PDB file of C-alpha atoms in Angstrom:
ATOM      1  CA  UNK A   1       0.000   0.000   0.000  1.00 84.00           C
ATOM      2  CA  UNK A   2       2.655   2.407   0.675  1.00 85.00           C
ATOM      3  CA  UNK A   3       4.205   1.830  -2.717  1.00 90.00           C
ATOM      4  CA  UNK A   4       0.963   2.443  -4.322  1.00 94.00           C
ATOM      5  CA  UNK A   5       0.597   5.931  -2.382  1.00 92.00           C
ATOM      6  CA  UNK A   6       4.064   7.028  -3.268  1.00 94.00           C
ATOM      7  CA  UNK A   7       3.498   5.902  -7.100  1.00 95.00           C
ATOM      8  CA  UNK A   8      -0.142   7.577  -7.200  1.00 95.00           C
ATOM      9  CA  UNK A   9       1.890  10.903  -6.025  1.00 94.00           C
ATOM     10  CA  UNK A  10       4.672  10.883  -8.301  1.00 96.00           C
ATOM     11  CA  UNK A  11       1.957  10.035 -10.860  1.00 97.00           C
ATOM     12  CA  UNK A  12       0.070  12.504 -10.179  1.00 96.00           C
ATOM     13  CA  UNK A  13       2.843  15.592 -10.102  1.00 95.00           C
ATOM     14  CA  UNK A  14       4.550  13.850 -13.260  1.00 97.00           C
ATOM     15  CA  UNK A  15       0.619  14.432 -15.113  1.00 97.00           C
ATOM     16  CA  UNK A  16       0.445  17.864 -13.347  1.00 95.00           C
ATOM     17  CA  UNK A  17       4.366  18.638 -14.849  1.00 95.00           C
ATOM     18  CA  UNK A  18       3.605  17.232 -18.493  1.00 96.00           C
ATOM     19  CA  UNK A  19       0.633  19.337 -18.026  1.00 96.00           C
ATOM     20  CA  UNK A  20       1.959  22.527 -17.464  1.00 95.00           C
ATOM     21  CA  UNK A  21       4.715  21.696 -20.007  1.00 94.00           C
ATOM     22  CA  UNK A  22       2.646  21.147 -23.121  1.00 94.00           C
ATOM     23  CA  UNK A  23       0.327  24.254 -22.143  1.00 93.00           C
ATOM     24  CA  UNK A  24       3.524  26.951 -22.212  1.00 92.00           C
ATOM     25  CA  UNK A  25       4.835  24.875 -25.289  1.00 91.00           C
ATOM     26  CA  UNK A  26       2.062  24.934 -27.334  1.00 91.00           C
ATOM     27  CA  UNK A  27       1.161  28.703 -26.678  1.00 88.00           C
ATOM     28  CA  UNK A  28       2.514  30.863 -29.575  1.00 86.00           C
ATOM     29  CA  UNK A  29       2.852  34.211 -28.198  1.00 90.00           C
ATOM     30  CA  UNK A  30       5.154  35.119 -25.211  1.00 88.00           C
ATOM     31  CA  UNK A  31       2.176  37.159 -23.508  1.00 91.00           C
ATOM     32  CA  UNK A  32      -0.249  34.358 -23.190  1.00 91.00           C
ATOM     33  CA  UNK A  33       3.019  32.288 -22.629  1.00 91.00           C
ATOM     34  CA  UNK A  34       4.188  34.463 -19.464  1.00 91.00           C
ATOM     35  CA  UNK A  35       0.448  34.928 -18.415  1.00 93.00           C
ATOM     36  CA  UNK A  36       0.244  31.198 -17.815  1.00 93.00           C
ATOM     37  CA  UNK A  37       3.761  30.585 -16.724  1.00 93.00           C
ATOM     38  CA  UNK A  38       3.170  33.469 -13.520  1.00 94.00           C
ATOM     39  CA  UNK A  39      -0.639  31.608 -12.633  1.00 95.00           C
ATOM     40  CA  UNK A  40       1.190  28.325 -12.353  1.00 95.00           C
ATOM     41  CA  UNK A  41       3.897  30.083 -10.636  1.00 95.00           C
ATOM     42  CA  UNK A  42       1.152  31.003  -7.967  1.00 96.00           C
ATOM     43  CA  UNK A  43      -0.063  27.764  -7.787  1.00 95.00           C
ATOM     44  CA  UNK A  44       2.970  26.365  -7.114  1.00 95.00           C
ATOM     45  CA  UNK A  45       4.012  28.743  -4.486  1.00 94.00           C
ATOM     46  CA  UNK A  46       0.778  28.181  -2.749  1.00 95.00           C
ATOM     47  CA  UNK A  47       1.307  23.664  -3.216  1.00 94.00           C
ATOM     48  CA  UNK A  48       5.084  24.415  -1.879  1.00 93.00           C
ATOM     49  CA  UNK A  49       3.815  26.916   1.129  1.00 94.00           C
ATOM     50  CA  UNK A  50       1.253  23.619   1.794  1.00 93.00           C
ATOM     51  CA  UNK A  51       4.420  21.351   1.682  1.00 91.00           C
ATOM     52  CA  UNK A  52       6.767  23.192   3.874  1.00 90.00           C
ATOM     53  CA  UNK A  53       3.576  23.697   6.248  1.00 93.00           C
ATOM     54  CA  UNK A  54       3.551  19.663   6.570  1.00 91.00           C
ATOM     55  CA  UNK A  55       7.182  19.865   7.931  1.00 89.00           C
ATOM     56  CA  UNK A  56       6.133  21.841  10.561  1.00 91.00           C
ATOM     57  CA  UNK A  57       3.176  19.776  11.537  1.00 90.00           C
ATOM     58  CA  UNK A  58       5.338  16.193  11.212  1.00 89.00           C
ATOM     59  CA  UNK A  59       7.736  17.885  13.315  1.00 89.00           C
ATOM     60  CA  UNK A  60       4.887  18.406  16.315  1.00 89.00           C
ATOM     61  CA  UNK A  61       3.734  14.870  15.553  1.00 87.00           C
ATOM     62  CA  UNK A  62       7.890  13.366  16.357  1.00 85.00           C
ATOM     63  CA  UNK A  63       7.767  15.675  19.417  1.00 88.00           C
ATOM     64  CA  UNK A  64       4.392  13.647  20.730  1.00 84.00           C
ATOM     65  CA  UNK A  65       6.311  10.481  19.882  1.00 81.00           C
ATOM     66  CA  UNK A  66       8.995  11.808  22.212  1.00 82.00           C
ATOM     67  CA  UNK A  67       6.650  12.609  25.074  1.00 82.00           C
ATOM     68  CA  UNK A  68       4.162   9.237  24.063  1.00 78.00           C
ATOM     69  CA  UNK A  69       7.201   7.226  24.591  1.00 77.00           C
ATOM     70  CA  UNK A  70       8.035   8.942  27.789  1.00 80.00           C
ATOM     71  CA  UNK A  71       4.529   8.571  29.558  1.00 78.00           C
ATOM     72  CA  UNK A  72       4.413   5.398  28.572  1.00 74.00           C
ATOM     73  CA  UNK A  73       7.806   4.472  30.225  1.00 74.00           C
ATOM     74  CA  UNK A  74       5.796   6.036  33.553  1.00 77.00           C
ATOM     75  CA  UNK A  75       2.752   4.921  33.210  1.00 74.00           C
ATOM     76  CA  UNK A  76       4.118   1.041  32.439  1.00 74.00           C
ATOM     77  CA  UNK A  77       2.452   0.264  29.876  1.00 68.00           C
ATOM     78  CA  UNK A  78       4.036  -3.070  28.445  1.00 74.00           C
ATOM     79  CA  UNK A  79       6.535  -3.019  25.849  1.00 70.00           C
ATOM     80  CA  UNK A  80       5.646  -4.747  23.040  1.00 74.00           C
ATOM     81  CA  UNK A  81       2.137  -2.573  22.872  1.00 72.00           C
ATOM     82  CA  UNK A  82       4.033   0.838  23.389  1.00 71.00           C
ATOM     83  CA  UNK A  83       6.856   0.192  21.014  1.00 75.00           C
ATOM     84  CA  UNK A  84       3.779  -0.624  18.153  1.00 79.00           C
ATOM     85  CA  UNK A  85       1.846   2.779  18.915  1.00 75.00           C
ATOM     86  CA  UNK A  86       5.233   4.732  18.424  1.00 76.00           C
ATOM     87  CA  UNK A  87       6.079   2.790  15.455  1.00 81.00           C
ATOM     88  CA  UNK A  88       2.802   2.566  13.983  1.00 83.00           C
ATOM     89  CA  UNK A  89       2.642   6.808  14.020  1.00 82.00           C
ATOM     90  CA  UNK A  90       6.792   7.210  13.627  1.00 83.00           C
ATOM     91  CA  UNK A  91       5.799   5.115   9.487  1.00 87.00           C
ATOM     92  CA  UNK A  92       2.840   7.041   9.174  1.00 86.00           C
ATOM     93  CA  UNK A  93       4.889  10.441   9.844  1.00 87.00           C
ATOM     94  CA  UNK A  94       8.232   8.765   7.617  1.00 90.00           C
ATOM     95  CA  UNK A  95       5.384   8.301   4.613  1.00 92.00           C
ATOM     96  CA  UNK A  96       3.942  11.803   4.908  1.00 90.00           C
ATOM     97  CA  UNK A  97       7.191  13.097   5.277  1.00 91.00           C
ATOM     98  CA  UNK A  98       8.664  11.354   2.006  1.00 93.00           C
ATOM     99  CA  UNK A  99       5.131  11.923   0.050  1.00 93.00           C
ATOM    100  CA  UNK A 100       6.432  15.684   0.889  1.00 93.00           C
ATOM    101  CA  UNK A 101       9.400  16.157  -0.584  1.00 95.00           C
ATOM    102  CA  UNK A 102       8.093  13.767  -3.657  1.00 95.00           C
ATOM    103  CA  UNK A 103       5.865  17.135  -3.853  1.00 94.00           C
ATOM    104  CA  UNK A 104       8.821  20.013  -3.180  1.00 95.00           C
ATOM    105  CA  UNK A 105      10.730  18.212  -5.867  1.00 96.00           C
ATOM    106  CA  UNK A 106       8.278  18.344  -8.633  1.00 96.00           C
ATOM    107  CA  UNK A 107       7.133  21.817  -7.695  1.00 95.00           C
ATOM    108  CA  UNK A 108      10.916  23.159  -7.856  1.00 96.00           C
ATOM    109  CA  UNK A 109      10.733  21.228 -11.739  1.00 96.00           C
ATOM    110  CA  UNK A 110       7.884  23.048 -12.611  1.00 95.00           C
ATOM    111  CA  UNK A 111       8.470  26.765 -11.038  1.00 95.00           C
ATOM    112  CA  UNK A 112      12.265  25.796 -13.314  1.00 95.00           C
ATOM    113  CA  UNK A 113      10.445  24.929 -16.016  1.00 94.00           C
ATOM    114  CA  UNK A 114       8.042  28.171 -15.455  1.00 93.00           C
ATOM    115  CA  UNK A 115      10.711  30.391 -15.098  1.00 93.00           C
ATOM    116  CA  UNK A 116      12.785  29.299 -18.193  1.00 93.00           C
ATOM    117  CA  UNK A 117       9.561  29.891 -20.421  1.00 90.00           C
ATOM    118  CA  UNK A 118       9.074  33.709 -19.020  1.00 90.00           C
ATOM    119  CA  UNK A 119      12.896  33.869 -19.509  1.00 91.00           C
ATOM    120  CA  UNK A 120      12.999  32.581 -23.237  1.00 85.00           C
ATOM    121  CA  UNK A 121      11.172  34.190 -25.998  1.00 64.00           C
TER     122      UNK A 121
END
C-alpha cells in the first residue's frame, strides 16, 4: 500500500508537470506564454507553502512520539504494545514526510520549467 501511495503521487505531479509543459509549449505568443507561466507560478508557491507547512506539523507529531514514549515508560504500559503505537505513528509520519518532498521536488521542476519559459522568448 505504501508503494501504491508514493506511485499515485509521483503520478500525479509527473501528469500535473507534463501538463503545465505542453500548455507553455504549445502557446505561440510570449504574452499568453508568461500569463500562464506566472498563474502556475502562484499555484505552485501556494502547493510548496502547503508542503513546507507539513514539515512543521510532522515535526509536532515526532515531538508527541517523544513525550508518548516517555509517559508510557511512567505509566508502564508493556513493551511490546508501546513500542507498536510509536512505530505505527513514527511510518505514518516517515510516509507523509517522504510523500512531501516527492511534492517540493516536482514543484521546484515546474516553477524551473516556469521560469525558463518567461525567460525565453
Amino acid at each position: 500500500m505504501t508503494f501504491l501511495s508514493y506511485s499515485y503521487r509521483f503520478v500525479s505531479n509527473f501528469l500535473f508537470m507534463a501538463m503545465v509543459y505542453f500548455s507553455l509549449n504549445f502557446m505561440d505568443k510570449y504574452q499568453q506564454r508568461a500569463v500562464v507561466a506566472i498563474l502556475v507560478l502562484v499555484y505552485a508557491s501556494m502547493r510548496t507553502v502547503s508542503a513546507l507547512r507539513s514539515f512543521y506539523f510532522y515535526q509536532r507529531i515526532e515531538r508527541l512520539e517523544i513525550e508518548a514514549r516517555r509517559l508510557a515508560v511512567a505509566a508502564k504500559v508493556p513493551d511490546n504494545q508501546r513500542k507498536q503505537v510509536v512505530g505505527e505513528v513514527a511510518l505514518l509520519r516517515r510516509h507523509g514526510e517522504v510523500k512531501s518532498y516527492i511534492d517540493l521536488l516536482f514543484l521546484c521542476l515546474i516553477v524551473l520549467l516556469c521560469l525558463v519559459k518567461i525567460i525565453s522568448s
